[in-house]
Amino acid sequence: MKVELREVTRDNWLACVRLKVAESQTRWVASNAVSLAQSKYEPECVPLAAYDGEAMVGFAMYRPEDYGLSKVWFIDRLMVGQDVQRKGYGRAIMTALLERLRAQPGFAAIMISFVPDNEAARRLYSSLGFEDTGVIEEGEIVFRLAL
Ligand SMILES: CC(C)(COP(=O)(O)OP(=O)(O)OC[C@H]1O[C@@H](n2cnc3c(N)ncnc32)[C@H](O)[C@@H]1OP(=O)(O)O)[C@@H](O)C(=O)NCCC(=O)NCCS
């Protein structure tokens, strides 16, 4: 499974807003509408739409952050459309994102956080090498992948 990460533009932002998780998952991730608004007012946030061919299947957003004395990446958002989950897209998006972030020098780690009962997120991030920092931020478990 491979996905292409594309910029969110004038042509695809609405499709991105329309891409949703299941109702039961809405407490685990902000809506794409909120993420896109956030990226307008917090321009260090980089929103990306994930495509399988011409079909948008998911969304992610990351930003650089000063963390203690080092610079890290923070992956703020990851979601896969409710109708196409469990087909490998979530893993493919994370793999493409990690490849992109690893290619940029000067960063100590990639951080990601999730609500404690989000077992899918925990399993996915653990399988990619992320480790629990023991830190809880705003009720979310913070995982770290050293670069
Ligand atoms: C988390 C999410 C992005 C995973 O995307 P996905 O395309 O369904 O995941 P994949 O098919 O690539 O599966 C990757 C791994 O995630 C885990 N996983 C995915 N769905 C799972 C579920 N329902 N239960 C348990 N583990 C699950 C598994 O470990 C899986 O690996 P495996 O197939 O080798 O067992 C997706 O479930 C989602 O959008 N959830 C709602 C939003 C969310 O929680 N985002 C994360 C916020 S931190």
Short mmCIF file of C-alpha atoms and ligand atoms in Angstrom, two decimals:
data_model
loop_
_atom_site.label_atom_id
_atom_site.label_comp_id
_atom_site.label_asym_id
_atom_site.label_seq_id
_atom_site.Cartn_x
_atom_site.Cartn_y
_atom_site.Cartn_z
CA MET A 1 0.00 0.00 0.00
CA LYS A 2 1.37 3.39 -0.99
CA VAL A 3 -0.11 6.86 -0.72
CA GLU A 4 0.91 10.21 -2.09
CA LEU A 5 0.95 13.19 0.27
CA ARG A 6 -0.25 16.34 -1.48
CA GLU A 7 -0.60 19.95 -0.45
CA VAL A 8 -4.06 21.17 0.45
CA THR A 9 -5.01 23.78 -2.13
CA ARG A 10 -7.90 25.76 -3.57
CA ASP A 11 -8.82 22.62 -5.53
CA ASN A 12 -9.01 20.01 -2.78
CA TRP A 13 -9.67 21.76 0.54
CA LEU A 14 -13.41 21.10 0.41
CA ALA A 15 -12.93 17.40 -0.29
CA CYS A 16 -10.61 17.43 2.71
CA VAL A 17 -13.28 19.03 4.92
CA ARG A 18 -15.74 16.37 3.73
CA LEU A 19 -13.42 13.50 4.62
CA LYS A 20 -14.51 12.26 8.04
CA VAL A 21 -13.85 9.61 10.65
CA ALA A 22 -16.68 7.55 12.21
CA GLU A 23 -18.86 9.36 14.76
CA SER A 24 -17.41 7.15 17.53
CA GLN A 25 -13.89 8.33 16.62
CA THR A 26 -14.53 12.07 16.67
CA ARG A 27 -13.19 12.48 20.22
CA TRP A 28 -9.80 11.14 19.07
CA VAL A 29 -9.07 13.67 16.36
CA ALA A 30 -10.14 17.20 15.45
CA SER A 31 -12.17 17.56 12.27
CA ASN A 32 -10.25 18.37 9.10
CA ALA A 33 -12.18 21.66 8.97
CA VAL A 34 -10.70 22.65 12.33
CA SER A 35 -7.22 21.50 11.29
CA LEU A 36 -7.35 23.53 8.06
CA ALA A 37 -8.55 26.60 9.97
CA GLN A 38 -5.74 26.07 12.48
CA SER A 39 -3.18 25.90 9.67
CA LYS A 40 -4.35 29.29 8.39
CA TYR A 41 -3.81 31.01 11.74
CA GLU A 42 -0.86 28.90 12.89
CA PRO A 43 1.06 28.85 9.62
CA GLU A 44 3.86 26.65 10.98
CA CYS A 45 1.31 23.79 10.71
CA VAL A 46 1.64 21.82 7.47
CA PRO A 47 -1.62 20.12 6.39
CA LEU A 48 -1.39 17.30 3.83
CA ALA A 49 -4.01 15.27 2.01
CA ALA A 50 -3.21 11.61 1.32
CA TYR A 51 -4.20 10.10 -2.02
CA ASP A 52 -4.49 6.63 -3.46
CA GLY A 53 -4.48 7.52 -7.13
CA GLU A 54 -7.03 10.33 -7.43
CA ALA A 55 -9.00 9.31 -4.34
CA MET A 56 -8.37 11.26 -1.16
CA VAL A 57 -8.15 8.68 1.62
CA GLY A 58 -6.69 10.55 4.58
CA PHE A 59 -5.25 13.66 6.12
CA ALA A 60 -2.29 14.55 8.31
CA MET A 61 -0.81 17.72 9.77
CA TYR A 62 2.57 18.36 11.34
CA ARG A 63 4.64 21.27 12.62
CA PRO A 64 8.11 21.98 13.95
CA GLU A 65 8.38 22.77 17.65
CA ASP A 66 11.06 23.73 20.18
CA TYR A 67 10.98 21.00 22.81
CA GLY A 68 13.31 21.70 25.70
CA LEU A 69 16.65 22.43 24.07
CA SER A 70 15.99 20.53 20.86
CA LYS A 71 13.88 20.97 17.78
CA VAL A 72 11.32 18.27 17.10
CA TRP A 73 8.50 17.56 14.71
CA PHE A 74 5.05 17.18 16.15
CA ILE A 75 2.50 15.20 14.12
CA ASP A 76 -0.69 16.88 15.28
CA ARG A 77 -3.24 15.07 13.15
CA LEU A 78 -3.71 11.78 11.39
CA MET A 79 -6.97 10.41 10.06
CA VAL A 80 -8.22 7.98 7.44
CA GLY A 81 -11.72 8.30 5.96
CA GLN A 82 -14.22 6.07 7.78
CA ASP A 83 -15.05 4.01 4.68
CA VAL A 84 -11.45 3.11 3.90
CA GLN A 85 -9.97 2.37 7.32
CA ARG A 86 -8.15 -0.90 8.08
CA LYS A 87 -6.81 -1.23 4.56
CA GLY A 88 -3.28 -0.07 5.38
CA TYR A 89 -3.70 3.64 4.56
CA GLY A 90 -2.95 4.84 8.10
CA ARG A 91 0.35 2.96 8.10
CA ALA A 92 1.14 4.16 4.56
CA ILE A 93 0.49 7.81 5.51
CA MET A 94 2.71 7.54 8.59
CA THR A 95 5.47 5.83 6.59
CA ALA A 96 5.41 8.58 3.95
CA LEU A 97 5.34 11.27 6.62
CA LEU A 98 8.27 9.78 8.53
CA GLU A 99 10.27 9.56 5.30
CA ARG A 100 9.56 13.23 4.58
CA LEU A 101 10.47 14.38 8.10
CA ARG A 102 13.60 12.21 8.34
CA ALA A 103 14.89 13.88 5.17
CA GLN A 104 15.08 17.27 6.89
CA PRO A 105 18.18 17.80 9.02
CA GLY A 106 18.40 19.46 12.43
CA PHE A 107 15.58 17.69 14.27
CA ALA A 108 16.03 15.42 17.28
CA ALA A 109 12.76 13.50 17.19
CA ILE A 110 9.23 13.10 15.91
CA MET A 111 6.52 13.35 18.57
CA ILE A 112 2.91 12.25 18.39
CA SER A 113 0.18 12.07 21.01
CA PHE A 114 -3.12 10.27 21.36
CA VAL A 115 -6.04 9.83 23.73
CA PRO A 116 -5.26 6.89 26.09
CA ASP A 117 -8.11 4.65 24.88
CA ASN A 118 -7.17 5.00 21.20
CA GLU A 119 -5.80 1.49 20.83
CA ALA A 120 -5.43 1.69 17.03
CA ALA A 121 -3.20 4.76 17.36
CA ARG A 122 -1.13 3.17 20.12
CA ARG A 123 -0.56 -0.02 18.09
CA LEU A 124 0.21 1.79 14.86
CA TYR A 125 2.73 4.20 16.41
CA SER A 126 4.40 1.48 18.51
CA SER A 127 4.83 -0.70 15.43
CA LEU A 128 6.62 2.18 13.69
CA GLY A 129 9.16 2.50 16.51
CA PHE A 130 7.60 5.28 18.59
CA GLU A 131 8.21 4.96 22.33
CA ASP A 132 6.19 6.16 25.31
CA THR A 133 7.78 9.23 26.92
CA GLY A 134 5.73 8.80 30.09
CA VAL A 135 4.52 12.37 29.57
CA ILE A 136 0.80 13.16 29.44
CA GLU A 137 -0.02 16.44 27.72
CA GLU A 138 -3.56 17.79 27.79
CA GLY A 139 -4.80 14.30 28.62
CA GLU A 140 -2.90 12.66 25.73
CA ILE A 141 -0.08 10.12 25.88
CA VAL A 142 3.05 11.49 24.20
CA PHE A 143 5.11 9.10 22.06
CA ARG A 144 8.55 9.88 20.59
CA LEU A 145 10.62 8.53 17.74
CA ALA A 146 14.28 9.53 17.96
CA LEU A 147 15.88 10.71 14.72
C1 LIG B 1 -5.77 5.48 13.50
C2 LIG B 1 -6.08 5.43 11.98
C3 LIG B 1 -5.46 6.64 11.29
C4 LIG B 1 -5.47 4.13 11.44
O1 LIG B 1 -5.70 4.14 10.03
P1 LIG B 1 -6.06 2.79 9.23
O2 LIG B 1 -5.91 3.06 7.79
O3 LIG B 1 -7.37 2.28 9.69
O4 LIG B 1 -4.91 1.82 9.78
P2 LIG B 1 -4.14 0.67 8.98
O5 LIG B 1 -5.09 -0.18 8.22
O6 LIG B 1 -2.98 1.25 8.26
O7 LIG B 1 -3.61 -0.19 10.22
C5 LIG B 1 -2.39 0.15 10.86
C6 LIG B 1 -2.35 -0.45 12.25
O8 LIG B 1 -3.20 0.28 13.11
C7 LIG B 1 -3.77 -0.61 14.08
N1 LIG B 1 -5.23 -0.54 13.94
C8 LIG B 1 -5.92 0.10 12.96
N2 LIG B 1 -7.25 0.02 13.22
C9 LIG B 1 -7.38 -0.65 14.37
C10 LIG B 1 -8.48 -1.03 15.17
N3 LIG B 1 -9.73 -0.73 14.82
N4 LIG B 1 -8.23 -1.71 16.32
C11 LIG B 1 -6.97 -2.01 16.69
N5 LIG B 1 -5.87 -1.68 15.97
C12 LIG B 1 -6.08 -1.02 14.83
C13 LIG B 1 -3.23 -1.98 13.80
O9 LIG B 1 -2.09 -2.17 14.61
C14 LIG B 1 -2.84 -1.88 12.34
O10 LIG B 1 -1.79 -2.70 12.02
P3 LIG B 1 -2.09 -4.23 11.52
O11 LIG B 1 -3.08 -4.10 10.41
O12 LIG B 1 -0.75 -4.69 11.09
O13 LIG B 1 -2.66 -4.94 12.69
C15 LIG B 1 -7.62 5.38 11.74
O14 LIG B 1 -8.17 4.35 12.51
C16 LIG B 1 -8.34 6.69 12.08
O15 LIG B 1 -8.44 7.60 11.26
N6 LIG B 1 -8.87 6.76 13.32
C17 LIG B 1 -9.62 7.92 13.76
C18 LIG B 1 -8.73 9.12 13.97
C19 LIG B 1 -7.61 8.83 14.93
O16 LIG B 1 -7.78 8.18 15.95
N7 LIG B 1 -6.44 9.36 14.58
C20 LIG B 1 -5.25 9.26 15.40
C21 LIG B 1 -5.25 10.39 16.34
S1 LIG B 1 -3.79 10.38 17.34
#
